[in-house]
PDB file of C-alpha atoms and ligand atoms in Angstrom:
ATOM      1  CA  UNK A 894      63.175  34.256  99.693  1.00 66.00           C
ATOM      2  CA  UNK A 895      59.842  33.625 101.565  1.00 74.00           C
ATOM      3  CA  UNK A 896      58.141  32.314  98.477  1.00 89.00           C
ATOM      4  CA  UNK A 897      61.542  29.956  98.022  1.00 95.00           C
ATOM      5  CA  UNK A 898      61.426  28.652 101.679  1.00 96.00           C
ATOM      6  CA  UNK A 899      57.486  27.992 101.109  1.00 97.00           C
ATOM      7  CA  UNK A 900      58.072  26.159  98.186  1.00 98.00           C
ATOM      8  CA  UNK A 901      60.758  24.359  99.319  1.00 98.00           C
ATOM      9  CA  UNK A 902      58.082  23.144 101.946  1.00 97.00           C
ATOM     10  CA  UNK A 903      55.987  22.237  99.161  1.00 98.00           C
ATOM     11  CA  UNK A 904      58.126  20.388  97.787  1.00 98.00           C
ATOM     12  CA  UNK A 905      58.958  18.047 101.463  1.00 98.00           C
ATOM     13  CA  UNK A 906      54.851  17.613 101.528  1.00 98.00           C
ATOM     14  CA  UNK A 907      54.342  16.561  98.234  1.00 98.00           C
ATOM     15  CA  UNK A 908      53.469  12.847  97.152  1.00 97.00           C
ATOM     16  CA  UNK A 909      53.782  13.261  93.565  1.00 98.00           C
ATOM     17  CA  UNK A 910      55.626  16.337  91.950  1.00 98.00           C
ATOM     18  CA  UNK A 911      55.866  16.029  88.133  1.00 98.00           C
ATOM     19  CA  UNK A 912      58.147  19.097  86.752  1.00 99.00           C
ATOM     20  CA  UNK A 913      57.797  20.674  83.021  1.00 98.00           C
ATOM     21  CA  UNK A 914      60.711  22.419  81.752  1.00 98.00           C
ATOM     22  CA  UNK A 915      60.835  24.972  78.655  1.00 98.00           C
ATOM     23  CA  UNK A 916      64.530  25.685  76.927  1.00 98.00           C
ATOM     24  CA  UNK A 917      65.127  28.275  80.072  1.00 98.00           C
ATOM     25  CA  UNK A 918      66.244  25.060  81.877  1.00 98.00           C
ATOM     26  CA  UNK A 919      69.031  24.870  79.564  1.00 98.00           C
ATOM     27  CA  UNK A 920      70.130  28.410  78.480  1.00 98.00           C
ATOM     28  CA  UNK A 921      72.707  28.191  81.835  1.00 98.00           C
ATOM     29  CA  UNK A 922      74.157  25.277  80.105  1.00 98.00           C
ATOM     30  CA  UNK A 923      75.266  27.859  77.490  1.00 97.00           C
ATOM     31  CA  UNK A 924      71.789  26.822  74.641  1.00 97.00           C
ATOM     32  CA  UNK A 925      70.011  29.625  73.559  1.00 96.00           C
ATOM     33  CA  UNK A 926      66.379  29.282  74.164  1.00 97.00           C
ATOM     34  CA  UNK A 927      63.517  30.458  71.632  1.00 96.00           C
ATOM     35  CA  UNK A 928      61.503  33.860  72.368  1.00 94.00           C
ATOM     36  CA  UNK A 929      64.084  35.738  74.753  1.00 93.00           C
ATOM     37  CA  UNK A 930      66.336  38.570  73.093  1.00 91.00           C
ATOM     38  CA  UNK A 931      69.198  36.230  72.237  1.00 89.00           C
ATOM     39  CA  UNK A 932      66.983  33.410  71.551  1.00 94.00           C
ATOM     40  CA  UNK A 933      66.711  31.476  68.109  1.00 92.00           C
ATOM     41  CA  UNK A 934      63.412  32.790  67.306  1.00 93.00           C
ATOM     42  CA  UNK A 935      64.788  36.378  67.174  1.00 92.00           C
ATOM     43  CA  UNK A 936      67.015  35.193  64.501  1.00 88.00           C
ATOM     44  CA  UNK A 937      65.203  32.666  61.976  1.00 88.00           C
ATOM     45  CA  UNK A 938      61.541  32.336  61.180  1.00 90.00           C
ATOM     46  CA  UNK A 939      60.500  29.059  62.509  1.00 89.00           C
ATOM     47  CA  UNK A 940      57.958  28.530  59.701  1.00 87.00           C
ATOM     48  CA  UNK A 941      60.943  28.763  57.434  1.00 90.00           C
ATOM     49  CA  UNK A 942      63.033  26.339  59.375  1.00 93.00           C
ATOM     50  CA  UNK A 943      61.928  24.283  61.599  1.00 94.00           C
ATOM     51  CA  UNK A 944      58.725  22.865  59.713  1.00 95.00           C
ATOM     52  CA  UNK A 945      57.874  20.205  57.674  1.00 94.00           C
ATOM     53  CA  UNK A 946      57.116  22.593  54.694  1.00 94.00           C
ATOM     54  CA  UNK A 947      61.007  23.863  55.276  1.00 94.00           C
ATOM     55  CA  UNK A 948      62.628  20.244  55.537  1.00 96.00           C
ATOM     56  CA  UNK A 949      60.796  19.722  52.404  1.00 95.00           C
ATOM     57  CA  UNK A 950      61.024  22.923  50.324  1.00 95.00           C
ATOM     58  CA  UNK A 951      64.827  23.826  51.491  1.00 94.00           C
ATOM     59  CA  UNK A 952      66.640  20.928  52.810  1.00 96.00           C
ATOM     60  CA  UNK A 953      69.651  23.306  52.504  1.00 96.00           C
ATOM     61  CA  UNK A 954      68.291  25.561  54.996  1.00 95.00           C
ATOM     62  CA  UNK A 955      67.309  23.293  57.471  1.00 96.00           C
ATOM     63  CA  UNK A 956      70.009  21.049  57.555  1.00 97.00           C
ATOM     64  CA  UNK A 957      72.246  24.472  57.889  1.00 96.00           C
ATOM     65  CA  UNK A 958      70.480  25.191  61.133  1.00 96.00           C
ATOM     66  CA  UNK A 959      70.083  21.588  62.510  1.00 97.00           C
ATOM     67  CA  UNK A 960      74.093  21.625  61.703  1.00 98.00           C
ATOM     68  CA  UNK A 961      74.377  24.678  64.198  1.00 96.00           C
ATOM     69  CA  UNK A 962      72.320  23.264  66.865  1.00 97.00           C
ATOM     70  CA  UNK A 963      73.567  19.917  67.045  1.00 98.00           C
ATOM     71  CA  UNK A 964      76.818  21.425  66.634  1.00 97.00           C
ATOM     72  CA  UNK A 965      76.399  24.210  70.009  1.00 97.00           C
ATOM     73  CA  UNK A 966      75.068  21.450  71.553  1.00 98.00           C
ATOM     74  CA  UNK A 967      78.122  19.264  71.628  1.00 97.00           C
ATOM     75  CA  UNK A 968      79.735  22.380  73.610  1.00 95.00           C
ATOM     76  CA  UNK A 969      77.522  22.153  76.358  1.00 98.00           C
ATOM     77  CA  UNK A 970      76.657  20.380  78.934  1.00 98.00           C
ATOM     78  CA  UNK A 971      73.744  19.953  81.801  1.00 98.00           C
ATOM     79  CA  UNK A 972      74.451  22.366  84.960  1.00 98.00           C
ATOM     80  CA  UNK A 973      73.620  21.857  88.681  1.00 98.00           C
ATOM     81  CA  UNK A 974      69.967  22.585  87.970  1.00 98.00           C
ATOM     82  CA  UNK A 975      69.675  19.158  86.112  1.00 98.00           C
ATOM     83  CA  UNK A 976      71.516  17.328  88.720  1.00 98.00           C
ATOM     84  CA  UNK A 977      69.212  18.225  91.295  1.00 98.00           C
ATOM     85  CA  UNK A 978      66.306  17.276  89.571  1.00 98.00           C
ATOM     86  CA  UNK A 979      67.956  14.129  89.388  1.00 98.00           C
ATOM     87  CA  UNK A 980      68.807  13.962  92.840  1.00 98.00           C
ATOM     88  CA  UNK A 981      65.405  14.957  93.813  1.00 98.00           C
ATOM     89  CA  UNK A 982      64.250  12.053  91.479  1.00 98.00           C
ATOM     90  CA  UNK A 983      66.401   9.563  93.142  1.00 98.00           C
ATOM     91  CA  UNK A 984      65.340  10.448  96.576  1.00 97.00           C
ATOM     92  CA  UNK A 985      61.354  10.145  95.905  1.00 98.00           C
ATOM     93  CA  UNK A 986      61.005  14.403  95.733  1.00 98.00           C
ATOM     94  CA  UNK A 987      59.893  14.321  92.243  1.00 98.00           C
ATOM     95  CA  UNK A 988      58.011  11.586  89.959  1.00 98.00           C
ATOM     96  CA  UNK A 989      58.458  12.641  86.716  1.00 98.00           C
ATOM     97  CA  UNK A 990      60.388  15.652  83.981  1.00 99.00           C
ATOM     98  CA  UNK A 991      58.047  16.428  81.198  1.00 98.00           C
ATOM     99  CA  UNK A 992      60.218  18.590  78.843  1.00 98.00           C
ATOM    100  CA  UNK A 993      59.884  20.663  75.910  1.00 98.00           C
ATOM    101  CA  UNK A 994      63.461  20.181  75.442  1.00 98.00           C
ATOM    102  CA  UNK A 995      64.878  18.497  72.272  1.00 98.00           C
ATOM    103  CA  UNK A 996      69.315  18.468  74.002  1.00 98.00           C
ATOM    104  CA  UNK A 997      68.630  15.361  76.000  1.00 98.00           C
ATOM    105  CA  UNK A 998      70.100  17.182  79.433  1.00 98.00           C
ATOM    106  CA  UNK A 999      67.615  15.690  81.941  1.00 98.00           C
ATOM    107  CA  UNK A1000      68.813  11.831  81.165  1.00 98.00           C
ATOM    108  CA  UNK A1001      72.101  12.740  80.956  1.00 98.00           C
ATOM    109  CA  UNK A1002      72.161  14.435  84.409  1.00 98.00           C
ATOM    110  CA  UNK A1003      70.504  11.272  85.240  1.00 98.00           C
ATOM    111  CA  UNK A1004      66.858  11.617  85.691  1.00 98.00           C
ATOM    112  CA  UNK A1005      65.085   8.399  84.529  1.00 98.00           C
ATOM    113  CA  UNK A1006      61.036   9.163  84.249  1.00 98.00           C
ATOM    114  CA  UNK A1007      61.791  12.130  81.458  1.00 98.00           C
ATOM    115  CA  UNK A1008      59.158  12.519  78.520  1.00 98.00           C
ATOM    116  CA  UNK A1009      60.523  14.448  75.877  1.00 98.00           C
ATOM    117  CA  UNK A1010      57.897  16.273  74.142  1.00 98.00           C
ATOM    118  CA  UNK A1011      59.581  17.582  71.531  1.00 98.00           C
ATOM    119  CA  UNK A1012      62.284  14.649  70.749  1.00 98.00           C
ATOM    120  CA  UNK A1013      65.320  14.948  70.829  1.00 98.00           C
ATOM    121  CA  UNK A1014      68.332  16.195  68.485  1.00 98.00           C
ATOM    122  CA  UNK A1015      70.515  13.923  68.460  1.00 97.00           C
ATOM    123  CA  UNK A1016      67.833  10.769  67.691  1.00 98.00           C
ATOM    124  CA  UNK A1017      68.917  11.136  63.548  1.00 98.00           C
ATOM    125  CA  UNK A1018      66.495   9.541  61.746  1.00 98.00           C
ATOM    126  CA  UNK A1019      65.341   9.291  57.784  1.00 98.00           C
ATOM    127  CA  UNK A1020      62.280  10.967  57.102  1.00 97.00           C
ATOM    128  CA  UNK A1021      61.411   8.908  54.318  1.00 96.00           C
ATOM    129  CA  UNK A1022      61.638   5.201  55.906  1.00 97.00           C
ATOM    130  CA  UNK A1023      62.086   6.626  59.242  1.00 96.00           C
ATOM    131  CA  UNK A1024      65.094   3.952  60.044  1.00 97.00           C
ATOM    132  CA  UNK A1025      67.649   5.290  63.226  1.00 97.00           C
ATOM    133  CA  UNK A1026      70.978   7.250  61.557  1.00 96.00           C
ATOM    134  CA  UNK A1027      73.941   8.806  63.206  1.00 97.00           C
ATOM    135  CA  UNK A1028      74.855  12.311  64.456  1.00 97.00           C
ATOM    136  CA  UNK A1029      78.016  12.127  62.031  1.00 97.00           C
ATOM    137  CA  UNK A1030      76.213  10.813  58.893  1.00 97.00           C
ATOM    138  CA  UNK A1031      73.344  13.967  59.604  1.00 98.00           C
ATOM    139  CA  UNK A1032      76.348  16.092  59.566  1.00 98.00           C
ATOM    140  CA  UNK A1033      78.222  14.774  56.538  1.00 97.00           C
ATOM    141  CA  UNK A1034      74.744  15.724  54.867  1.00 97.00           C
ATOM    142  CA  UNK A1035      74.577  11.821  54.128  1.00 97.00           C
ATOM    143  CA  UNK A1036      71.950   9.821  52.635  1.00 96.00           C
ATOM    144  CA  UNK A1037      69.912   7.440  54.373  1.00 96.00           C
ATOM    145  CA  UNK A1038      72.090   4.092  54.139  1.00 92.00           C
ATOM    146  CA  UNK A1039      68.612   2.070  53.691  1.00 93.00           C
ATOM    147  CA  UNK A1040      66.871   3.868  51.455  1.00 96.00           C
ATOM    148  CA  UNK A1041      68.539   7.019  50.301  1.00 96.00           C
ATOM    149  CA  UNK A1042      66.068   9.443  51.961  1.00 96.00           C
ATOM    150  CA  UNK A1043      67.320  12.437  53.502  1.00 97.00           C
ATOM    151  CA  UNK A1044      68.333  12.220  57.593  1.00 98.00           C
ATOM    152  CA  UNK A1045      66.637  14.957  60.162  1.00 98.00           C
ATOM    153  CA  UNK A1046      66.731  15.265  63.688  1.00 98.00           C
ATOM    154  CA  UNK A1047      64.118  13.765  65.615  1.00 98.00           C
ATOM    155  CA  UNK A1048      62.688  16.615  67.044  1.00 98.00           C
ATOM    156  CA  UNK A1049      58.271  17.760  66.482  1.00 98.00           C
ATOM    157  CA  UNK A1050      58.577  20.262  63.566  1.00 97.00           C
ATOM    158  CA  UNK A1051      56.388  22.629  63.473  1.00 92.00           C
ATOM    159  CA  UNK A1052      53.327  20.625  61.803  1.00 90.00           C
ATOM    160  CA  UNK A1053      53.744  17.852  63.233  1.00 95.00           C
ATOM    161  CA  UNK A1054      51.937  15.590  66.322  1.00 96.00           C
ATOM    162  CA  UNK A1055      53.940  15.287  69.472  1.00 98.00           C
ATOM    163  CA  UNK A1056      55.247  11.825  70.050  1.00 98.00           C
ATOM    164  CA  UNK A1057      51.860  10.061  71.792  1.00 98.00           C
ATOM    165  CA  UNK A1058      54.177   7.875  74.604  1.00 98.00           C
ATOM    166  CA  UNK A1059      55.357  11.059  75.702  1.00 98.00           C
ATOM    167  CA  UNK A1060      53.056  13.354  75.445  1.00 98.00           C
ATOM    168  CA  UNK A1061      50.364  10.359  77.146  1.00 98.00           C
ATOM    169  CA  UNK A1062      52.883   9.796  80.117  1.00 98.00           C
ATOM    170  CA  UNK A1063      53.026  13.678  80.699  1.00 98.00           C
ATOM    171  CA  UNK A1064      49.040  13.729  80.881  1.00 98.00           C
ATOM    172  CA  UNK A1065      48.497  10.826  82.770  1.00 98.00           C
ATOM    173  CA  UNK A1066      51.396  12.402  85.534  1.00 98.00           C
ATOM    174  CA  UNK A1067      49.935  15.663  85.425  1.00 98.00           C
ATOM    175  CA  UNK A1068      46.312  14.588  86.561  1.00 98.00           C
ATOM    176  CA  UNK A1069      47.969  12.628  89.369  1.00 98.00           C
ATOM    177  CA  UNK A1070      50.849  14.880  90.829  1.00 98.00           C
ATOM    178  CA  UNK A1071      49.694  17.353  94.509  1.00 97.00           C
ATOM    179  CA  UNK A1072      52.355  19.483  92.947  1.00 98.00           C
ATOM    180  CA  UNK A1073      53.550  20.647  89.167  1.00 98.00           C
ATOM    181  CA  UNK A1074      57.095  22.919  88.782  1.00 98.00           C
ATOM    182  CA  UNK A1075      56.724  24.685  85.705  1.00 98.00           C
ATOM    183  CA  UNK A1076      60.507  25.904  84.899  1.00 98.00           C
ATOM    184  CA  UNK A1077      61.721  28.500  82.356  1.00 98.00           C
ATOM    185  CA  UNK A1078      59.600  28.279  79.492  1.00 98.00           C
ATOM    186  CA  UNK A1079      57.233  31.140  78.125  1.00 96.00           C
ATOM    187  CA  UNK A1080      54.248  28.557  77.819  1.00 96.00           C
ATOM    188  CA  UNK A1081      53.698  29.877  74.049  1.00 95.00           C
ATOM    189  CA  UNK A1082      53.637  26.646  72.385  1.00 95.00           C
ATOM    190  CA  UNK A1083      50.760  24.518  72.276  1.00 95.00           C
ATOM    191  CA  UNK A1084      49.730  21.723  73.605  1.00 96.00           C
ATOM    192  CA  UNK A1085      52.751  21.987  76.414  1.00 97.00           C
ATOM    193  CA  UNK A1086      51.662  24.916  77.237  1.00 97.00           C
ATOM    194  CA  UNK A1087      48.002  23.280  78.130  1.00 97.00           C
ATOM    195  CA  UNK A1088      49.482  21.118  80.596  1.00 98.00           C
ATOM    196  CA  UNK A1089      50.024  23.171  83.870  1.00 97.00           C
ATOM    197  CA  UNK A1090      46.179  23.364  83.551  1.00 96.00           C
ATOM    198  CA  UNK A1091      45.529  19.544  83.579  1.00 96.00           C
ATOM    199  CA  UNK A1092      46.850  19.188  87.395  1.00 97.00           C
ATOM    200  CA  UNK A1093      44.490  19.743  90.467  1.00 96.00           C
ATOM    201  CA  UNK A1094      47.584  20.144  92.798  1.00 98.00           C
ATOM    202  CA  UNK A1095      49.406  23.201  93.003  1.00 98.00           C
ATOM    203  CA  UNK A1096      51.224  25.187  90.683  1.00 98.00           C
ATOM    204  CA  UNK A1097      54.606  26.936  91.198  1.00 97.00           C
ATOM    205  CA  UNK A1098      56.504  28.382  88.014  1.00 97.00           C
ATOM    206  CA  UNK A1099      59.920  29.221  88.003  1.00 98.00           C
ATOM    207  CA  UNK A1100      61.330  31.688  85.374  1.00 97.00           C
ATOM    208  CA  UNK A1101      63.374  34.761  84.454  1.00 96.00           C
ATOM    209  CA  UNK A1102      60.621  36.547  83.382  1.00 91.00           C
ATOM    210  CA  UNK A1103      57.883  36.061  85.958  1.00 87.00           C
ATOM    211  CA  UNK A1104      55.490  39.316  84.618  1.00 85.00           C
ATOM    212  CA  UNK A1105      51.716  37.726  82.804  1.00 85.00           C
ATOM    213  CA  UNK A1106      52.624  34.470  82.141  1.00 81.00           C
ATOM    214  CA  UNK A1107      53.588  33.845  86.153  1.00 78.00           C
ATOM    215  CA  UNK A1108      50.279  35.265  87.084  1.00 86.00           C
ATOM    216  CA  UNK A1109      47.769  32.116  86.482  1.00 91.00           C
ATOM    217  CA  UNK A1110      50.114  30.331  89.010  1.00 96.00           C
ATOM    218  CA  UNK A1111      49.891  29.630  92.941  1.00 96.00           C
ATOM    219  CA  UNK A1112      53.334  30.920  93.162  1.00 96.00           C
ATOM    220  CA  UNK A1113      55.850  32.557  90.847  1.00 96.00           C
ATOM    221  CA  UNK A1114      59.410  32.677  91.527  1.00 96.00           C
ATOM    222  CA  UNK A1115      61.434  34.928  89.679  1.00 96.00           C
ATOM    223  CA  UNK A1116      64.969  33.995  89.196  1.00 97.00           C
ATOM    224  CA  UNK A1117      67.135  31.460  87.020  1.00 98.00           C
ATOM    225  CA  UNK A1118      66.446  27.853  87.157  1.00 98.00           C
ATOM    226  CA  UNK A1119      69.585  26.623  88.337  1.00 98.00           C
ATOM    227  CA  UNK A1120      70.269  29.495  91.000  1.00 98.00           C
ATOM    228  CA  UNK A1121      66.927  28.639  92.373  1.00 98.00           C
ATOM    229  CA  UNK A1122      66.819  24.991  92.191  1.00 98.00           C
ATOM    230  CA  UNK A1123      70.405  25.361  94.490  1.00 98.00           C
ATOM    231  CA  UNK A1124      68.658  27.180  96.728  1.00 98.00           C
ATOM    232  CA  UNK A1125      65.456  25.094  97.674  1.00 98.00           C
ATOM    233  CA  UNK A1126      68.051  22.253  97.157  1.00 98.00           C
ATOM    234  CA  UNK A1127      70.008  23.557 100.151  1.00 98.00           C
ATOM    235  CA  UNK A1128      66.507  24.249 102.236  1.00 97.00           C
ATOM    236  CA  UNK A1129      65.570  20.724 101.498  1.00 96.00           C
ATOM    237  CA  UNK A1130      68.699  19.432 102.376  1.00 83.00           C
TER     238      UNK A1130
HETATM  239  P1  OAD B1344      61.057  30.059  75.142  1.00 89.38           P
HETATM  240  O1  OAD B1344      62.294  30.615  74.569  1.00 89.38           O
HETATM  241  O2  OAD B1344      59.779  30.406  74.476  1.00 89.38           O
HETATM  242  O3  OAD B1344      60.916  30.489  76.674  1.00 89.38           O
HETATM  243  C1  OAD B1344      61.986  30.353  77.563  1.00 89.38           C
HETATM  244  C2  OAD B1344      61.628  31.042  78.873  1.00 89.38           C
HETATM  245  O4  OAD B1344      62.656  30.750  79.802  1.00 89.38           O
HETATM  246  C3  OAD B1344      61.527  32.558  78.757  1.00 89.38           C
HETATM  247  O5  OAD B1344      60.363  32.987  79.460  1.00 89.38           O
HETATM  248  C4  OAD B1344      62.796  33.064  79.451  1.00 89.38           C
HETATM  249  O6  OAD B1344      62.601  34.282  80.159  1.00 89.38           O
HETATM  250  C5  OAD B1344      63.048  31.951  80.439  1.00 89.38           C
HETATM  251  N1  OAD B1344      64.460  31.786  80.819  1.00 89.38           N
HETATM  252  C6  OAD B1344      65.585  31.978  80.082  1.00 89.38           C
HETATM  253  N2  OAD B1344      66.681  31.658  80.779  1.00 89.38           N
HETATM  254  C7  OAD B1344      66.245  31.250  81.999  1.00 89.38           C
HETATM  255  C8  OAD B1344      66.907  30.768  83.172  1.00 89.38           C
HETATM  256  N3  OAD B1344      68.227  30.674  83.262  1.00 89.38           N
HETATM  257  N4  OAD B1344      66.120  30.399  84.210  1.00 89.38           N
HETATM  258  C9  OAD B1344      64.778  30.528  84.167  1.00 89.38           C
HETATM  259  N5  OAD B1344      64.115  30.966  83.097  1.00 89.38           N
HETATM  260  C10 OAD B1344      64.839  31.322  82.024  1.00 89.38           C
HETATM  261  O7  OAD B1344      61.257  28.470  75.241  1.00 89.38           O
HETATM  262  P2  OAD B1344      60.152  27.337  75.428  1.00 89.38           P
HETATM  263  O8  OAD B1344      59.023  27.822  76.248  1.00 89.38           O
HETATM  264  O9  OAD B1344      60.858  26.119  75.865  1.00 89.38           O
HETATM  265  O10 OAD B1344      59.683  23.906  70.111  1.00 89.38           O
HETATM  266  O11 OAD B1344      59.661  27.139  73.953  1.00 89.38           O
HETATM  267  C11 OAD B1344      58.760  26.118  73.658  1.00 89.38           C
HETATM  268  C12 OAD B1344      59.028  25.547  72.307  1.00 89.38           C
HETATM  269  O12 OAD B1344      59.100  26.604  71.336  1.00 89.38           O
HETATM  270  C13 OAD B1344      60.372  24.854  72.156  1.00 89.38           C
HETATM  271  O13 OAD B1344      60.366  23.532  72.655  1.00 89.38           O
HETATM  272  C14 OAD B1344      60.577  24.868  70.685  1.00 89.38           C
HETATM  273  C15 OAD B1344      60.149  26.284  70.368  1.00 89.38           C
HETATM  274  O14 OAD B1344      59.630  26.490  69.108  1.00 89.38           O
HETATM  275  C16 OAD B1344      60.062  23.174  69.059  1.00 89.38           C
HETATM  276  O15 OAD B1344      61.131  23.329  68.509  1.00 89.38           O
HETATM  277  C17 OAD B1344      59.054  22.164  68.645  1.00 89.38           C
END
């Protein structure tokens, strides 16, 4: 409560806050997220899955789990959490969302400055000419209409760079912002995970699991993103 009402401050006094969210952000939507016990990661190999090598070597595969993720995320939606980052947004508390989220929430809650570092599932694309598809056509397990190539989700696969507009724009933020709000992600996954370290301003994380990965932080809030976002929402307020 005392750390929440000091942030909360932080966040009136700051000039530039950039936020980074992880797939924590989201699981209160209803998404699973990666590493935690019900996450996707407990579940599949992403090697096997989510890579290049798999999209390749088992199309079957990885168009059967792409099918399930696209498909949970049409039951979900964003939750209060996202809408307050979009308020705060709106009313000049924060800059920018630099998320490692591929479902799209932030824009559709309404923030504008988001950089998706990961892409985003429902941007179908072919992967051999790389023209735009549809969510329908991916799941009909359709052909490319240009060029018969097969259609994926335009999310980073494992091997593969991070899309340089976004992952630039995050940077560039980052060296600016007096304050960074790292929320629920375990910071495993490089180079996201590098960019809490590229601010000189200060650092609060916000997660369920607070324990190591809170600890190279100025402040650590344990809790879940939306509950707490509500509640320095309603100190701000
Ligand atoms: P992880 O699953 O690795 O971490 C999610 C973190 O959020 C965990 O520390 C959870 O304890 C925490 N968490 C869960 N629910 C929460 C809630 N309601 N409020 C606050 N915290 C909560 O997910 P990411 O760090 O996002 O990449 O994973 C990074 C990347 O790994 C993903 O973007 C994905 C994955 O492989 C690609 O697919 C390229």
């Amino acid at each position: 409560m005392k750390d929440i009402r000091l942030l909360s401050e932080w966040i009136q006094q700051s000039r530039f806050t950039v936020v980074l969210t992880g797939a924590g952000m989201s699981t209160e939507s209803g998404l699973p997220d990666f590493r935690s016990k019900s996450g996707w990661w407990k579940n599949y190999d992403p090697t096997t899955i989510a890579s290049v090598d798999a999209m390749v070597a088992n199309y079957s595969l990885f168009h059967e789990f792409y099918t399930m993720r696209l498909k949970t995320l049409a039951g979900c939606s964003p939750h209060r959490g996202h809408y307050i980052l979009a308020d705060w947004e709106a009313r000049g508390l924060v800059h920018s969302i630099a998320t490692q989220n591929v479902d799209g929430f932030h824009k559709a809650a309404g923030s504008r400055r988001v950089y998706e570092l990961h892409g985003s599932l429902k941007s179908i694309r072919c992967s051999g000419c790389g023209r735009p598809g549809t969510v329908e056509d991916f799941l009909e397990r359709a052909d490319c209409r240009c060029c018969g190539g097969r259609l994926r989700p335009g999310v980073v696969l494992f091997g593969e760079a991070l899309p340089q507009d976004a992952w630039n724009s995050a940077l560039r933020d980052m060296k600016k912002a007096d304050l960074v709000l790292v929320i629920g992600t375990s910071l495993q996954v490089y180079p996201a995970n590098q960019l809490p370290s590229m601010t000189a301003g200060k650092t609060a994380f916000i997660n369920y699991e607070v324990q190591g990965t809170g600890s190279g932080f100025d402040m650590a809030v344990q809790g879940k993103a939306g509950e707490v976002l509500a509640e320095l929402d309603r100190m701000i307020k």
